[in-house]
XYZ file of C-alpha atoms in Angstrom:
374
model
C 74.139 185.282 151.760
C 73.128 185.550 148.138
C 73.507 181.790 147.731
C 71.278 181.161 150.723
C 68.610 183.437 149.336
C 68.822 181.858 145.886
C 68.480 178.370 147.361
C 65.571 179.478 149.487
C 63.878 181.034 146.488
C 64.393 177.912 144.414
C 62.945 175.553 146.999
C 60.155 177.685 148.545
C 56.545 176.924 147.688
C 54.383 179.867 146.564
C 50.736 179.370 147.684
C 47.933 180.647 145.465
C 44.231 180.934 146.066
C 41.412 179.408 144.116
C 41.295 182.375 141.755
C 44.994 182.012 140.737
C 46.142 185.026 142.766
C 49.082 184.892 145.145
C 48.467 185.330 148.799
C 49.322 188.519 150.620
C 52.327 187.012 152.404
C 54.181 186.611 149.071
C 54.821 190.327 148.888
C 57.669 190.002 151.368
C 59.253 187.138 149.354
C 59.190 189.182 146.159
C 60.866 192.081 147.891
C 63.646 189.756 149.149
C 64.304 188.450 145.652
C 64.589 191.935 144.246
C 67.041 192.871 146.982
C 69.170 189.814 146.119
C 69.304 190.654 142.433
C 70.265 194.267 143.192
C 72.886 193.552 145.869
C 74.313 190.332 144.224
C 77.799 190.092 142.620
C 78.542 191.655 139.257
C 79.333 188.981 136.675
C 81.821 191.282 135.007
C 83.873 191.374 138.192
C 83.728 187.644 139.007
C 87.092 186.043 139.888
C 88.385 182.655 138.754
C 90.326 180.658 141.313
C 93.272 178.754 139.891
C 93.946 175.926 142.266
C 91.977 173.509 144.330
C 89.126 174.130 146.669
C 90.170 176.333 149.538
C 93.407 177.405 147.776
C 95.338 180.551 148.648
C 94.171 183.982 147.582
C 97.243 184.485 145.412
C 95.807 182.152 142.800
C 92.722 184.338 142.050
C 92.603 185.769 138.525
C 90.042 188.509 137.776
C 87.797 187.828 134.795
C 88.230 191.360 133.560
C 91.928 190.713 132.963
C 91.086 187.557 131.006
C 88.729 189.562 128.797
C 91.410 192.191 128.151
C 93.916 189.436 127.250
C 91.497 187.860 124.821
C 90.822 191.190 123.159
C 94.514 191.880 122.722
C 95.189 188.436 121.287
C 92.402 188.822 118.766
C 93.694 192.187 117.703
C 97.285 190.993 117.261
C 96.469 187.537 115.825
C 98.510 185.738 118.498
C 97.259 182.751 120.483
C 97.521 182.223 124.192
C 100.880 181.278 125.679
C 100.928 177.654 126.841
C 101.695 176.852 130.430
C 105.135 175.770 131.634
C 104.172 172.097 131.949
C 102.816 172.012 128.406
C 105.973 173.658 127.045
C 108.141 171.085 128.801
C 106.072 168.228 127.389
C 106.449 169.619 123.875
C 110.218 169.968 124.313
C 110.500 166.394 125.567
C 108.455 165.170 122.615
C 110.759 167.028 120.211
C 113.813 165.465 121.887
C 112.388 161.966 121.549
C 111.560 162.582 117.890
C 115.173 163.535 117.058
C 117.377 160.810 115.465
C 120.263 159.081 117.359
C 123.487 161.058 117.251
C 126.808 160.960 119.095
C 126.805 158.504 122.028
C 123.506 156.938 120.886
C 124.989 155.854 117.558
C 128.119 154.599 119.334
C 126.014 152.499 121.713
C 124.023 151.017 118.841
C 127.241 150.150 116.983
C 128.621 148.403 120.065
C 125.437 146.354 120.492
C 125.500 145.356 116.816
C 129.181 144.315 117.043
C 128.463 142.274 120.189
C 125.597 140.484 118.434
C 127.806 139.733 115.428
C 130.546 138.363 117.713
C 128.055 136.118 119.530
C 126.674 134.924 116.211
C 130.201 134.113 115.019
C 130.939 132.110 118.176
C 127.700 130.166 117.768
C 128.537 129.353 114.141
C 132.026 128.149 115.128
C 130.597 125.900 117.839
C 128.051 124.490 115.409
C 130.787 123.744 112.875
C 132.967 122.058 115.507
C 130.057 119.896 116.652
C 129.308 118.979 113.047
C 132.933 117.989 112.375
C 133.068 116.013 115.604
C 129.902 114.123 114.679
C 131.202 113.232 111.213
C 134.579 112.147 112.589
C 132.954 110.031 115.321
C 130.678 108.336 112.809
C 133.572 107.448 110.509
C 135.773 106.152 113.345
C 132.937 104.071 114.812
C 132.212 102.602 111.398
C 135.895 101.736 110.927
C 136.152 100.175 114.393
C 133.184 97.868 113.827
C 134.487 96.967 110.379
C 137.810 95.903 111.885
C 136.165 93.874 114.648
C 133.934 91.980 112.242
C 136.741 91.448 109.759
C 135.237 93.570 107.000
C 137.753 96.402 106.992
C 141.528 96.663 106.774
C 143.808 98.343 109.284
C 147.289 99.812 109.099
C 149.773 97.715 111.073
C 153.394 98.445 112.027
C 154.560 95.012 113.162
C 157.748 96.162 114.840
C 156.089 98.989 116.705
C 153.131 96.834 117.723
C 155.519 94.242 119.175
C 157.314 96.905 121.228
C 153.999 98.209 122.535
C 152.939 94.706 123.606
C 156.261 94.215 125.395
C 155.827 97.525 127.213
C 152.348 96.632 128.416
C 153.486 93.234 129.624
C 156.489 94.814 131.378
C 154.233 97.354 133.078
C 151.985 94.586 134.426
C 154.992 92.732 135.856
C 156.473 95.871 137.368
C 153.133 96.656 138.970
C 153.252 93.205 140.566
C 156.777 93.904 141.888
C 155.591 97.245 143.243
C 152.615 95.655 144.977
C 154.734 92.899 146.588
C 157.506 95.220 147.768
C 154.896 97.558 149.249
C 153.446 94.616 151.166
C 156.968 93.642 152.308
C 157.531 97.190 153.541
C 154.313 97.113 155.547
C 155.070 93.755 157.161
C 158.682 94.643 157.881
C 157.650 97.951 159.424
C 155.304 96.093 161.767
C 158.132 93.716 162.701
C 160.483 96.607 163.475
C 157.839 98.228 165.658
C 157.355 94.925 167.480
C 161.107 94.598 168.022
C 161.277 98.101 169.386
C 158.420 97.421 171.829
C 160.014 94.130 172.829
C 163.373 95.814 173.482
C 161.703 98.445 175.666
C 159.942 95.717 177.643
C 163.195 93.793 178.185
C 164.934 96.971 179.343
C 162.142 97.683 181.827
C 162.238 94.152 183.168
C 166.015 94.298 183.615
C 165.507 97.215 185.977
C 162.773 95.494 187.958
C 164.281 91.973 188.121
C 167.732 92.087 189.751
C 168.201 88.340 189.450
C 167.636 88.474 185.629
C 169.114 91.887 184.952
C 171.915 90.650 182.686
C 169.729 88.309 180.637
C 167.044 90.932 180.061
C 169.729 93.466 179.295
C 171.357 91.318 176.592
C 168.029 90.726 174.868
C 167.116 94.397 175.111
C 170.362 95.414 173.403
C 169.880 92.772 170.694
C 166.331 93.920 169.903
C 167.410 97.545 169.809
C 170.233 96.679 167.405
C 167.828 94.751 165.183
C 165.449 97.695 165.317
C 168.153 100.114 164.157
C 169.187 97.793 161.333
C 165.568 97.245 160.444
C 165.001 100.993 160.150
C 168.010 101.188 157.828
C 166.623 98.369 155.699
C 163.212 100.046 155.682
C 164.851 103.188 154.306
C 166.437 101.182 151.485
C 163.178 99.352 150.670
C 161.180 102.596 150.704
C 163.689 104.142 148.299
C 163.322 101.110 146.040
C 159.508 101.298 146.145
C 159.515 105.020 145.413
C 161.735 104.599 142.369
C 159.655 101.709 141.000
C 156.485 103.711 141.545
C 157.900 106.657 139.581
C 158.989 104.374 136.766
C 155.675 102.557 136.507
C 153.070 105.227 137.238
C 154.782 108.218 135.635
C 157.345 107.279 133.007
C 155.600 104.209 131.614
C 152.174 105.796 131.979
C 153.281 108.839 129.985
C 154.494 106.587 127.179
C 151.241 104.621 127.240
C 149.247 107.864 126.960
C 151.187 108.724 123.815
C 150.480 105.205 122.546
C 146.739 105.750 123.103
C 146.890 108.942 121.061
C 148.792 107.048 118.371
C 146.171 104.294 118.252
C 143.342 106.850 118.004
C 145.192 108.609 115.169
C 145.682 105.259 113.435
C 141.936 104.560 113.638
C 141.092 108.007 112.222
C 143.658 107.558 109.464
C 142.169 104.211 108.443
C 138.632 105.625 108.603
C 139.436 108.497 106.224
C 141.467 106.150 104.034
C 138.494 103.789 103.713
C 136.201 106.738 102.962
C 138.528 107.945 100.204
C 138.751 104.461 98.702
C 134.963 104.152 98.712
C 134.548 107.501 96.946
C 137.215 106.586 94.379
C 135.291 103.470 93.378
C 132.064 105.430 92.719
C 130.978 107.549 89.739
C 133.114 110.522 88.686
C 130.594 113.318 88.303
C 131.228 116.934 89.330
C 129.799 116.598 92.864
C 131.736 113.394 93.490
C 134.982 114.948 92.309
C 134.527 117.776 94.795
C 133.912 115.269 97.589
C 136.965 113.271 96.527
C 139.138 116.365 96.655
C 137.905 117.254 100.143
C 138.399 113.650 101.255
C 141.961 113.656 99.945
C 142.755 116.769 101.955
C 141.313 115.235 105.110
C 143.169 112.003 104.428
C 146.454 113.883 104.107
C 145.845 115.702 107.408
C 145.128 112.424 109.211
C 148.143 110.783 107.629
C 150.463 113.549 108.820
C 149.007 113.258 112.321
C 149.454 109.477 112.306
C 153.048 109.698 111.110
C 153.919 112.317 113.721
C 152.477 110.290 116.602
C 154.125 107.101 115.390
C 157.464 108.892 115.450
C 156.742 110.172 118.973
C 155.907 106.677 120.193
C 159.085 105.228 118.684
C 161.252 107.858 120.358
C 159.532 107.506 123.741
C 159.837 103.733 123.671
C 163.552 104.044 123.023
C 164.131 106.511 125.858
C 161.901 104.523 128.181
C 163.931 101.373 127.639
C 167.181 103.193 128.337
C 165.783 104.861 131.446
C 164.296 101.602 132.706
C 167.603 99.733 132.430
C 169.490 102.514 134.175
C 167.009 102.891 137.036
C 166.446 99.186 137.618
C 170.179 98.424 137.610
C 170.716 100.853 140.460
C 167.599 99.875 142.411
C 168.118 96.119 142.142
C 171.721 96.485 143.337
C 170.560 98.553 146.290
C 167.847 96.064 147.199
C 170.240 93.086 147.040
C 173.035 94.666 149.069
C 170.679 96.001 151.742
C 168.837 92.697 152.204
C 172.100 90.717 152.296
C 173.742 93.041 154.809
C 170.716 93.084 157.093
C 170.213 89.326 157.320
C 173.977 88.778 157.614
C 174.004 91.086 160.608
C 176.609 93.307 158.964
C 175.682 96.729 160.198
C 178.696 98.420 158.620
C 177.917 96.963 155.195
C 174.292 98.082 155.510
C 175.268 101.639 156.379
C 177.817 101.697 153.564
C 175.139 100.576 151.104
C 172.872 103.412 152.185
C 175.657 105.957 151.767
C 176.555 104.525 148.361
C 173.053 105.064 146.984
C 172.407 108.342 148.829
C 169.583 106.938 150.898
C 168.693 109.277 153.747
C 166.964 107.815 156.761
C 164.243 109.591 158.646
C 165.195 110.608 162.170
C 163.677 108.511 164.991
C 160.218 109.671 165.956
C 159.582 111.573 162.711
C 156.561 109.397 161.977
C 154.956 110.256 165.313
C 152.446 113.117 165.323
C 153.396 116.375 166.984
C 151.869 117.546 170.240
C 149.636 119.905 168.243
C 148.240 117.010 166.211
C 147.766 114.909 169.346
C 145.884 117.718 171.038
């Protein structure tokens, strides 16, 4: 009500006459203003609302209590107590300002050790790449020097001759393997044709009474040839399998060692040429250091070359012994089986298979099962 009267008083126009005197109707307005000033709120008893607009009544703080608190604080020399939110912010600030202790220091030490480990790995990789680049450059330089006849190479005449013989033998054995594989394929097709022909003769002997005996004889002959052909196929497959193992495993393993030996020989000659080139130059302090490092590298490459040359010599010796032993058995098997088959000697063919422990697959083992057909 007081607010409405104050607003009305602030916005109301007061008319005056020509002589500067207020009109008679203003007496009532003056009386209303005096009543407002007398009946209005006491400023000493005004309340402060802590909270938003329209908050609960519990948040009202009388101004008289605030005055008493200020008077007490001035008398005692103590400031106002901060609110709970301000105290928590100060405590958090103090915690953040404290140095790392306990688990914080342990975590920082772990991160520093991890960074040092990663840095060490990076340095090792960089060193390995650097060594690889230097080694590749020297080997490439030595290879081109040998091809253009400007550089010298280490040659073991006896070992080089054995390596050439091995490579030539491998090419010939690969030809034997290819031809016997083709023979196996063609002979398998012939055996399948004989089996189909025997089944057809047997069917015709049942449907042609006047030619029953003739069709029957031919059916039995084709079935016998089919059985002998399957026995011969078992012997040829055993021969092909053994040759394949000899060529693609035993010989290939020896040739891989030979490749390592040839690479070691190239590296050895490259470091040897580098050492010879440094030895012919000036003998100052920096060159002497380089010569010493080159001698150490040369010795390492020489030891590697000697070790691989010994490995190649041993493998060539064992390969030759193994080749003679395997081929003696396989060639004897192949000869006896072929001779017995084309001579029509079924007993000799079966005896040959038993002699060399050749096991035949049961009939129908090559056919897919009913699960695979479905």
